[in-house]
Every structure is written in structure tokens, then in C-alpha cells.
Short mmCIF file of C-alpha atoms in Angstrom, two decimals:
data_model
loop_
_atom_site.label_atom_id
_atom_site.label_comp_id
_atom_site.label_asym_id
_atom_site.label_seq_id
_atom_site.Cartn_x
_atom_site.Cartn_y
_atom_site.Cartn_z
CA UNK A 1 -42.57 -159.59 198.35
CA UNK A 2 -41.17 -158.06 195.32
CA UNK A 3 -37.16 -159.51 193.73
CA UNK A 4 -34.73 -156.69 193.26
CA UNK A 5 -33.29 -157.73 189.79
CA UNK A 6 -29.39 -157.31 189.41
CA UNK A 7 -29.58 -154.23 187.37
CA UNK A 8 -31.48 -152.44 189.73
CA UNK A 9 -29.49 -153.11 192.40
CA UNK A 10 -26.37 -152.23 189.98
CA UNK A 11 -28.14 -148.70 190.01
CA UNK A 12 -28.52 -148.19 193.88
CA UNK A 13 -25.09 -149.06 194.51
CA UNK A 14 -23.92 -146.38 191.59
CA UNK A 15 -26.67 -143.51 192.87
CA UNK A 16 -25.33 -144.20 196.55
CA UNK A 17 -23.43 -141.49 198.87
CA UNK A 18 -20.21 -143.11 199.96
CA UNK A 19 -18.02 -140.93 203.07
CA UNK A 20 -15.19 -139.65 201.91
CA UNK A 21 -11.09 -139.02 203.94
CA UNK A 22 -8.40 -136.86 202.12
CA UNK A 23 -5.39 -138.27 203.36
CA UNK A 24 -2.70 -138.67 200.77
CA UNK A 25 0.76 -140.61 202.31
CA UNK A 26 3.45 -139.13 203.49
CA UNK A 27 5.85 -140.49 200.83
CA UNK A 28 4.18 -138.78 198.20
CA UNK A 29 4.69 -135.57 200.07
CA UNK A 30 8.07 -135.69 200.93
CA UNK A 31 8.36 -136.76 196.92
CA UNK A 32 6.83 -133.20 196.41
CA UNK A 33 9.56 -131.50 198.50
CA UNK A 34 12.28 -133.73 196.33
CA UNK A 35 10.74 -132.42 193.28
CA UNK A 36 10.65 -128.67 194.47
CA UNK A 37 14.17 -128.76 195.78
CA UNK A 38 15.11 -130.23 193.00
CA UNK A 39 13.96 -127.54 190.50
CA UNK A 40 15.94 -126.79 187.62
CA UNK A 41 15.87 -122.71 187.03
CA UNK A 42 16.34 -120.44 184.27
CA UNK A 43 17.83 -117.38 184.17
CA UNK A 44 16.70 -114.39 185.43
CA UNK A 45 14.43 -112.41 183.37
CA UNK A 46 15.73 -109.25 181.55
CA UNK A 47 13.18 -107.28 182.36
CA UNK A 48 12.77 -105.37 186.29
CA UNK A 49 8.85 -105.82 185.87
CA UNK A 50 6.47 -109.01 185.34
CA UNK A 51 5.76 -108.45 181.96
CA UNK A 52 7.97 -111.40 180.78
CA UNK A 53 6.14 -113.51 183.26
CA UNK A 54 6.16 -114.80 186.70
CA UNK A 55 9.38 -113.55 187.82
CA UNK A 56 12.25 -115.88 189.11
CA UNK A 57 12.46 -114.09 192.65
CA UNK A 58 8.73 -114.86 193.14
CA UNK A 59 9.14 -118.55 191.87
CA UNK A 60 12.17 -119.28 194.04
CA UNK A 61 10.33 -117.15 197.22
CA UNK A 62 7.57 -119.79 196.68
CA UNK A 63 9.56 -122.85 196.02
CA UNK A 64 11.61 -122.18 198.96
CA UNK A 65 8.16 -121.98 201.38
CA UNK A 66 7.05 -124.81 200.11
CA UNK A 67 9.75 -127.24 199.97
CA UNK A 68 10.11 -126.43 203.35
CA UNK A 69 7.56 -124.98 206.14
CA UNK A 70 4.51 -125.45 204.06
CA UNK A 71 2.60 -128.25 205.79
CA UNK A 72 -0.20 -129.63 203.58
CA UNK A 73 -1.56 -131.83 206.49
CA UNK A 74 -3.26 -128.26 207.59
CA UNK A 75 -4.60 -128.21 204.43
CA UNK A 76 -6.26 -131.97 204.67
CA UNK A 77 -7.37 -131.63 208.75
CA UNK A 78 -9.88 -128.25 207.30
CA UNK A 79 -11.17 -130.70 204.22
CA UNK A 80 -11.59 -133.53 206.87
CA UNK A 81 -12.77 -131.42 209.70
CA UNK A 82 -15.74 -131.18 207.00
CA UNK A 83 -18.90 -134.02 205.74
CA UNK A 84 -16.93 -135.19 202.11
CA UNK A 85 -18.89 -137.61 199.96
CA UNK A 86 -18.11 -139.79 196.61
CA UNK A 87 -21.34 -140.19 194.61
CA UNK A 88 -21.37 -141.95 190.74
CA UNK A 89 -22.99 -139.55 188.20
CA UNK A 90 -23.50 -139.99 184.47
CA UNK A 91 -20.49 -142.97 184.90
CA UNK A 92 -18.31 -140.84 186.96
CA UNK A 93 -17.33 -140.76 190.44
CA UNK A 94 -18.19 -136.80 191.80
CA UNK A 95 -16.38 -135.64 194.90
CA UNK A 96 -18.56 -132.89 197.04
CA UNK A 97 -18.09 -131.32 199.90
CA UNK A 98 -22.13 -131.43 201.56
CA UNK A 99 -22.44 -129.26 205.27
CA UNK A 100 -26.62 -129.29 206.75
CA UNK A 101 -27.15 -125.96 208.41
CA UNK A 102 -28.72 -126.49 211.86
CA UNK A 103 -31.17 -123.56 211.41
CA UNK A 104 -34.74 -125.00 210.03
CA UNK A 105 -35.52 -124.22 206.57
CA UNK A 106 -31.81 -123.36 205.48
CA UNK A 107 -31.92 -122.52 202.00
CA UNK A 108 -29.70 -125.64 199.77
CA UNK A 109 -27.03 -123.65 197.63
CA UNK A 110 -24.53 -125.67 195.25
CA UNK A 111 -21.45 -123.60 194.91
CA UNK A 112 -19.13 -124.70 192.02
CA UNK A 113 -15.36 -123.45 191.84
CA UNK A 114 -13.25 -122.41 188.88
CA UNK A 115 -9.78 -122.79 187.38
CA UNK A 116 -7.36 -122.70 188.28
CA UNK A 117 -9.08 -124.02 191.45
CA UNK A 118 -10.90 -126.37 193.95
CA UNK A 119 -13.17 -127.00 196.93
CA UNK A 120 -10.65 -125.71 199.19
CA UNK A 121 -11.59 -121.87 197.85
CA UNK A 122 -15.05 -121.96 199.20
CA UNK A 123 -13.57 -123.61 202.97
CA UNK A 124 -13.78 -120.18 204.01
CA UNK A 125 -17.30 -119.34 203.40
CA UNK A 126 -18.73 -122.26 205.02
CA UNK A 127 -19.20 -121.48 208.76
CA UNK A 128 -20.83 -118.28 207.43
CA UNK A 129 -23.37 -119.46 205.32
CA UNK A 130 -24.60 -122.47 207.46
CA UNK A 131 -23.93 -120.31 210.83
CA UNK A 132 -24.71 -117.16 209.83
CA UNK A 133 -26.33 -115.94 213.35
CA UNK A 134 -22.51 -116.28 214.43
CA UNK A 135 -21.53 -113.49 211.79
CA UNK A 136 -23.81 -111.02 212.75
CA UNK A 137 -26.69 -112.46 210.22
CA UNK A 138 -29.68 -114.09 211.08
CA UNK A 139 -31.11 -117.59 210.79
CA UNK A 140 -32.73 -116.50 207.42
CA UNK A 141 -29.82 -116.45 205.47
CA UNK A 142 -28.57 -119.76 206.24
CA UNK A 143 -28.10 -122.34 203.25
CA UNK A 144 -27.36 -125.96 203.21
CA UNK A 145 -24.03 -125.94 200.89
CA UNK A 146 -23.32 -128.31 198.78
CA UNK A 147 -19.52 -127.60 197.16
CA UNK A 148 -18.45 -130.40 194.81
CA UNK A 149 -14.97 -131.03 192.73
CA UNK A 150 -15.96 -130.72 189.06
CA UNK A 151 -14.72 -133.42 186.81
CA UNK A 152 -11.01 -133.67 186.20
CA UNK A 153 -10.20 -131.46 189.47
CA UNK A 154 -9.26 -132.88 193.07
CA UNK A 155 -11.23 -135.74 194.13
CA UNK A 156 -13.48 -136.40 191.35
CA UNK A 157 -13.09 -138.96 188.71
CA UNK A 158 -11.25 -137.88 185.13
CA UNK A 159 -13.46 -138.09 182.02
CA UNK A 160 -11.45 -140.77 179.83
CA UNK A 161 -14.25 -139.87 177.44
CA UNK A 162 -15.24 -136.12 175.57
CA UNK A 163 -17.76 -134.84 176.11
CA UNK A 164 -17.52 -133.47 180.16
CA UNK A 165 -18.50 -130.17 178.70
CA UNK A 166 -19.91 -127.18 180.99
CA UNK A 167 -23.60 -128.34 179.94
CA UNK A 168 -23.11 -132.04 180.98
CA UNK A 169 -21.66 -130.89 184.22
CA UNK A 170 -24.73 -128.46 184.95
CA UNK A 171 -26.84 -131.59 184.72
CA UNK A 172 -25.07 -133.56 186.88
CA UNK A 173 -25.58 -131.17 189.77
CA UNK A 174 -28.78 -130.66 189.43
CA UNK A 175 -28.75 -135.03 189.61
CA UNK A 176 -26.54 -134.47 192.34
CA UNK A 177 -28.95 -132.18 194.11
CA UNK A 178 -31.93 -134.58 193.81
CA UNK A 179 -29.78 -137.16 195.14
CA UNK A 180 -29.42 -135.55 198.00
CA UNK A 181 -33.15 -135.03 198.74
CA UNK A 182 -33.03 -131.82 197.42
CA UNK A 183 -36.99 -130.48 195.54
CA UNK A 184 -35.86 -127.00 195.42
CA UNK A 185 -32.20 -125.21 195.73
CA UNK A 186 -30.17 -122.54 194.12
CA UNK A 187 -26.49 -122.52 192.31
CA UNK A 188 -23.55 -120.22 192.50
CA UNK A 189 -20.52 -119.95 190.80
CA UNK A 190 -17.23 -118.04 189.39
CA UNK A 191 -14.96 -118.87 186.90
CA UNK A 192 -15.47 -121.86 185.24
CA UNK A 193 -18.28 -122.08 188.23
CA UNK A 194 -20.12 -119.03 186.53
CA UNK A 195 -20.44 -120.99 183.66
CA UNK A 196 -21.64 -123.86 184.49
CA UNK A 197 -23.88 -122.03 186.73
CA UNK A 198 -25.16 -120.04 183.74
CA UNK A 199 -25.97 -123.12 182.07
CA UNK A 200 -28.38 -124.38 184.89
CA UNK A 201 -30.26 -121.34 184.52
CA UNK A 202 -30.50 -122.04 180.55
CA UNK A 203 -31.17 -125.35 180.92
CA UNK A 204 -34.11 -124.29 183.80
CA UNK A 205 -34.61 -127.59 185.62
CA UNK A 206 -37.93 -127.08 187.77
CA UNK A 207 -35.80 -127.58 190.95
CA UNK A 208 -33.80 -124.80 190.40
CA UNK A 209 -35.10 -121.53 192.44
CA UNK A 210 -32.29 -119.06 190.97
CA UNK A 211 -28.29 -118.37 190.21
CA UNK A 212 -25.95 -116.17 191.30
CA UNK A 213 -22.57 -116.09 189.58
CA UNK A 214 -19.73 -113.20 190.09
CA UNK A 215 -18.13 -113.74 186.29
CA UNK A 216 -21.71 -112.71 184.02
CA UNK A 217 -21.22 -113.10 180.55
CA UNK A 218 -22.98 -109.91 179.85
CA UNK A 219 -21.17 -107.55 177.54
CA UNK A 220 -22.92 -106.93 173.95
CA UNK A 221 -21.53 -108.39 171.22
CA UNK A 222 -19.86 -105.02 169.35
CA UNK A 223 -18.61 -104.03 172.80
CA UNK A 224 -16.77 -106.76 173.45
CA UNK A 225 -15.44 -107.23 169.78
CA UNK A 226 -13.75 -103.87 170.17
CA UNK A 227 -12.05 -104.68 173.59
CA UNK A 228 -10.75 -108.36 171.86
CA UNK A 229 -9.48 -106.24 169.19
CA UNK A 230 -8.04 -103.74 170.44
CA UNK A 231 -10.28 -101.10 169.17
CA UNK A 232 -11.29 -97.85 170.40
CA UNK A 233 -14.00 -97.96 172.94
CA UNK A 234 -17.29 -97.19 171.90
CA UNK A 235 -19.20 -94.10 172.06
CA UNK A 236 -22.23 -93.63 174.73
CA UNK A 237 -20.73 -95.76 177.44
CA UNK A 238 -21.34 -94.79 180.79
CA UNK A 239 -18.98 -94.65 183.25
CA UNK A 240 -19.03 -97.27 184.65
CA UNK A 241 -19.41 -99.49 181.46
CA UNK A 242 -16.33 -97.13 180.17
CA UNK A 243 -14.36 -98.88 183.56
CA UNK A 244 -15.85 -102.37 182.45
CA UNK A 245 -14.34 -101.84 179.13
CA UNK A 246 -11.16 -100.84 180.46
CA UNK A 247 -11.32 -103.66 182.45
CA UNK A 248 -12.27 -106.52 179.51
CA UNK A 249 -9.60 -104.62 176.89
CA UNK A 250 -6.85 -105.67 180.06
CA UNK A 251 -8.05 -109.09 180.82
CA UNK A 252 -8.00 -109.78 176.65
CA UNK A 253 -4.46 -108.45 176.21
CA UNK A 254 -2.85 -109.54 179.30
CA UNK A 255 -4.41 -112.69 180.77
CA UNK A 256 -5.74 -115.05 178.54
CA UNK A 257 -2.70 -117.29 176.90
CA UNK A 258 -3.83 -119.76 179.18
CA UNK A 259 -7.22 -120.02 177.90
CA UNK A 260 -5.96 -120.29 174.85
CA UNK A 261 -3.27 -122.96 175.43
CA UNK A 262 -5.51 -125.09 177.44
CA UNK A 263 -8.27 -125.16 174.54
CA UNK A 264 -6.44 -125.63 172.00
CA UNK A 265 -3.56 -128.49 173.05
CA UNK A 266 -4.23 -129.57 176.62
CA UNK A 267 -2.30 -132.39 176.62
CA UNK A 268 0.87 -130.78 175.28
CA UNK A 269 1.11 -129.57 178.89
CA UNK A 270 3.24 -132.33 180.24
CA UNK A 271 5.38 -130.04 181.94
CA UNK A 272 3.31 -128.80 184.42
CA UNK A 273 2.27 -132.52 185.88
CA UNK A 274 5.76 -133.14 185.89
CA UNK A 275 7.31 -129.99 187.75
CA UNK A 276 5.33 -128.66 190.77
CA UNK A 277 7.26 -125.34 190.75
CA UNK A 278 6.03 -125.66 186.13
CA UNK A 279 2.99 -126.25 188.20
CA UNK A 280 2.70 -123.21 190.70
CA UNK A 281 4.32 -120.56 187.38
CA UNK A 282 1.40 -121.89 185.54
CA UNK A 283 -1.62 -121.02 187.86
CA UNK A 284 0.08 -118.25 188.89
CA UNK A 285 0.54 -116.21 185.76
CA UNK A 286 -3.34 -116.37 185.20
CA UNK A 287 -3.51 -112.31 184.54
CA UNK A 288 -1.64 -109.18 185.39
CA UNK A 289 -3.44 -108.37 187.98
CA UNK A 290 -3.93 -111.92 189.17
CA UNK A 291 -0.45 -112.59 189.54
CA UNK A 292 0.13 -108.75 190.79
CA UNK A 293 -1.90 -109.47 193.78
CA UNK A 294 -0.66 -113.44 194.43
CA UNK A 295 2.69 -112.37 193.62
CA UNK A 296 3.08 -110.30 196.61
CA UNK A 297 2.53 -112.62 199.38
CA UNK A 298 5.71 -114.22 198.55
CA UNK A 299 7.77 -111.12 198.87
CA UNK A 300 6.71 -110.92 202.69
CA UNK A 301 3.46 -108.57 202.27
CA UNK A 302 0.24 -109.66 204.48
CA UNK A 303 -2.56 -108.80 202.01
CA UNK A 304 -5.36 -110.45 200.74
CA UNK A 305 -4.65 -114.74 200.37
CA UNK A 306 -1.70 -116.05 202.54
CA UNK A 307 1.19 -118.60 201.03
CA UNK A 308 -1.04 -121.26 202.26
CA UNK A 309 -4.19 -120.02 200.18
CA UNK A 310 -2.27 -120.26 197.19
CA UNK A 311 -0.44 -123.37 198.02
CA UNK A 312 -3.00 -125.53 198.87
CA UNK A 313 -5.13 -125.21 195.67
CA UNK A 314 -1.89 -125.76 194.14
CA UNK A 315 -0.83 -128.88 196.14
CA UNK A 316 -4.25 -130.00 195.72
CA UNK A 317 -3.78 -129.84 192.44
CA UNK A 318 -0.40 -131.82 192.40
CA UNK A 319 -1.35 -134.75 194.64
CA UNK A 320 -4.36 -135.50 192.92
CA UNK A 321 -2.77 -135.19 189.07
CA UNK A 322 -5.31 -133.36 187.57
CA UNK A 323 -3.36 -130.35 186.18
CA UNK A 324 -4.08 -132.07 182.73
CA UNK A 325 -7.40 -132.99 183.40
CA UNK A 326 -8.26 -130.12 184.30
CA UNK A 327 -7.02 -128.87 181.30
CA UNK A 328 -9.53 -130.29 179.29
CA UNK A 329 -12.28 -128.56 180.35
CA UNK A 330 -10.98 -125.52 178.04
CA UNK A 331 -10.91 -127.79 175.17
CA UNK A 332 -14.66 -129.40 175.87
CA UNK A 333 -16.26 -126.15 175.75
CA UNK A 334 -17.74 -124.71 172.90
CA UNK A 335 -19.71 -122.03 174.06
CA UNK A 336 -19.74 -118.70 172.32
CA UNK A 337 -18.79 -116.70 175.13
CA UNK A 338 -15.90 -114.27 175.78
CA UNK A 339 -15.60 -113.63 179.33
CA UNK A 340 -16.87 -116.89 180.03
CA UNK A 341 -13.48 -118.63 179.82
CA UNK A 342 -14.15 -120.62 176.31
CA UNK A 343 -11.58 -118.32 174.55
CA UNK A 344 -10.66 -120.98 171.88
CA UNK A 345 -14.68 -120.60 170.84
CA UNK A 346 -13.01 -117.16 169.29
CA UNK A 347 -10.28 -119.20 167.00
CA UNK A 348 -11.13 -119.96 162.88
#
């Protein structure tokens, strides 16, 4: 019979899966309310559009939802109706989300969320993709999802070391993966998700069938100079490239403050750990359009997300403290993309 020395056992206990319950108490929620209610406003803006920012009707429409009907315990009974798991990777604790398919040979897919987000955006694709004979699929296209926090957002640890970069966090799924018995599986990702997804692919660990993301960082170089610019679009574009252009030239001079706010001086942003309505303004006012769609749901319309979509990755946001940590991962990266939410890579 062979010993088990103390380091090795040091190492099972850090690789194991431990089960995981959101339930945050109830003081800390009615503290939420008290802090909503309790919001200090500024004037109105002096404009009658949003191009000042989010605007104070929408702020107050939202504050006054959630300091009052908006019940965050719905939010926790979907996370718990679901398998969570705490695993230690690379010295950190990772929080994922891991649902089996009961189909045979269900295809494992890690799906990685963005910012300003959490695991509670891919809640509704779940039943789909492990059930998808219930959606009018068949048993082909089910996967085996695994959906974890990334570090510094929701339930995962925060780095209180540099260096939790998009690279290092593509490695630690594909760790995570193994872990979980995994030989062969696939990624997918947007936002900060697409990036890190990217960087599996480059990275090419033999495990790793493919990658899907929905933010690409595909533009040529002189094409997306001229839409950072400001310059005129170039010649020979197609159409639809000429609408991708269009597109890029809006998301460079309306939406990306944050980006650069975030990557330059995260921790200057004391404000929004401290407010939750500084909180909700922030991850509202992502882009225009962002915010034009968002925005709406709190002036009564039924389109797209509900209050409770945008609340609860906000909430989760605020009970868990990682606004700032989150932060961070803006001022990690150093990856010469545009698109690819390093903006600060762009700065002398």
C-alpha cells in the first residue's frame, strides 16, 4: 500500500468540485433597498435626448422598481434550481454553473459571459441546449454546458494579484474542463467571453474541438483605423462591410468611455461599489444603442429583456462586490485588439 504524502493530498483537496447555494441574507438586501431609496439625485439633464447620458427619468423609473417590487430571491431560486460548483484553479476559487444533458453523447460546451455581466445571462439558454428535443431540435444538438463566473465577477474568487489576464483565464477553462472529465469539448463566448474564447483557439489545447464567439475580432487593420478615427470609409467595401463600418465608426464614438475608464484607472471607481443606483447608470450607459434598447423597459415598453433581466445581473453584481473587480479585467488586458474590448491597448 502506497502513503499519500501531505502535498499531494494538499492538491486533491484544491483540484476538488465542492456544491455550491447562492443565498445571500436578507439584511443585506433590505440594506440594498436603504441604499436605493436613499439615492442622492442630480438635476435633470438639459438635454430632451440621451446624449448627456442615462437620463434621470430612466434612473429614477429603475430605482423606484427596484427599491421596491424587485424580488432578487427569483433571481437566486433559477441559479439554485441549477448544479453550481466551487473548484480552486491556478490559486483561485472558480464559480461554474455545470448542467449533464440526459441525451448520450451530448456534445460539452463552456460558455463564458462578458461585461458588464454574469452566469445569470446564459440561464436562459440552458433547457435548450441540454433538452433540445423539447424545442423542436433533436438529440444531436444537445451539449453538456459548462457556464462559469470569470474571475472578479459573481461567485468566483478576486485576483489580489495581476496578472488574471484574458490568456490566463482561457487556460483555466480548459483545466476546468479536464477536471471535469472532459477529453474533448468546445467554447463559446461574447464580450469579454469572445475573447477569452478567441484565446483558446490561439492557444489550441488538443482538447479543444472548436469556438464559436458572436463579438470576432475580424476587421483589417486600415479599416478599423479609419472608423477609430473618424475617417472616411474606405473605398471597395461591400455592402455589407459598408453596414459593419457604420456599425464600428458608432460603437467607437458613442460607447466606449467605459472601456477606457476601466483600463486605465479601475480603482478610481469607488462610486459605483458604493451607490447601487452609480451602479445600475454605469452598466447601463454601455453604448447608444445599448442603453436605447435597456432604457426602454423602464418607461413601461415590453420588448426584448424585462426589469428583472437587467436587474439581476446588476444585483448580482452588487451583492457579490465585484463592480471593481470586475473592473480590472480592462486594465489586465493587453491585447491588440479593437473590438475586442482592450480599448486602452489603443492609448500612447
Amino acid at each position: 500500500m502506497t502513503q499519500t504524502s501531505a502535498t499531494q493530498r494538499g492538491s486533491e483537496q484544491a483540484d476538488a468540485i465542492r456544491p455550491f447555494n447562492v443565498n445571500f441574507p436578507e439584511a443585506e438586501l433590505t440594506e440594498l433597498r436603504r441604499r436605493i431609496n436613499a439615492t442622492k439625485w442630480p438635476e435633470r439633464e438639459t438635454v430632451t435626448d440621451a446624449s448627456q447620458g442615462v437620463q434621470l427619468a430612466t434612473s429614477q423609473a429603475l430605482a423606484r422598481y427596484w427599491g421596491t417590487d424587485y424580488d432578487w430571491r427569483k433571481c437566486e431560486a433559477r441559479l439554485n434550481a441549477l448544479p453550481n460548483f466551487i473548484t480552486e484553479i491556478d490559486g483561485l476559487d472558480i464559480h461554474f454553473i455545470h448542467v449533464r444533458s440526459k441525451h448520450e453523447n451530448a456534445l460539452p460546451l463552456i460558455v463564458t459571459h462578458g461585461w458588464p455581466g454574469s452566469v445569470v445571462e446564459q440561464l436562459k439558454i440552458v433547457d435548450p441546449l441540454i433538452n433540445p428535443t423539447a424545442h423542436g431540435a433533436s438529440a444531436s444538438d444537445a451539449f453538456d454546458l459548462v457556464i462559469p463566473s470569470m474571475p472578479g465577477y459573481g461567485f468566483s474568487g478576486k485576483p489580489a494579484t495581476t496578472g488574471w489576464d484574458p490568456a490566463r483565464i482561457a487556460r483555466a477553462w480548459v483545466v476546468l474542463m479536464k477536471r471535469l472529465g472532459y477529453a474533448k469539448f468546445v467554447a463559446q463566448g461574447g464580450d469579454w467571453g469572445a475573447v477569452i474564447t478567441e484565446q483558446m483557439g490561439v492557444q489550441a489545447a488538443p482538447e479543444l474541438l472548436g469556438i464559436h464567439t458572436n463579438m470576432p475580432g475580424a476587421v483589417p487593420a486600415d479599416v478599423d483605423k479609419a472608423a477609430f478615427t473618424g475617417a472616411p470609409m474606405p473605398d471597395g467595401l461591400s455592402p455589407e462591410e459598408k453596414l459593419a463600418f457604420e456599425r464600428l465608426t458608432f460603437v467607437y464614438s458613442k460607447g466606449i468611455a467605459y472601456g477606457y475608464q476601466m483600463g486605465l484607472r479601475p480603482q478610481t471607481l469607488y462610486g459605483i461599489a458604493d451607490s447601487p443606483v452609480g451602479l445600475a447608470a454605469y452598466f447601463l450607459d454601455h453604448d447608444a444603442w445599448s442603453y436605447a434598447l435597456i432604457s426602454r423597459v423602464f418607461s413601461g415598453e415590453a420588448a426584448g429583456l424585462t426589469r428583472d433581466d437587467v436587474l439581476d445581473n446588476i444585483t448580482i453584481t452588487w451583492l457579490t462586490n465585484t463592480a471593481i473587480s470586475g473592473a480590472r479585467l480592462y486594465w489586465e488586458s493587453k491585447l491588440p485588439y479593437s473590438v475586442s474590448k482592450a480599448f486602452p491597448s489603443r492609448l500612447p
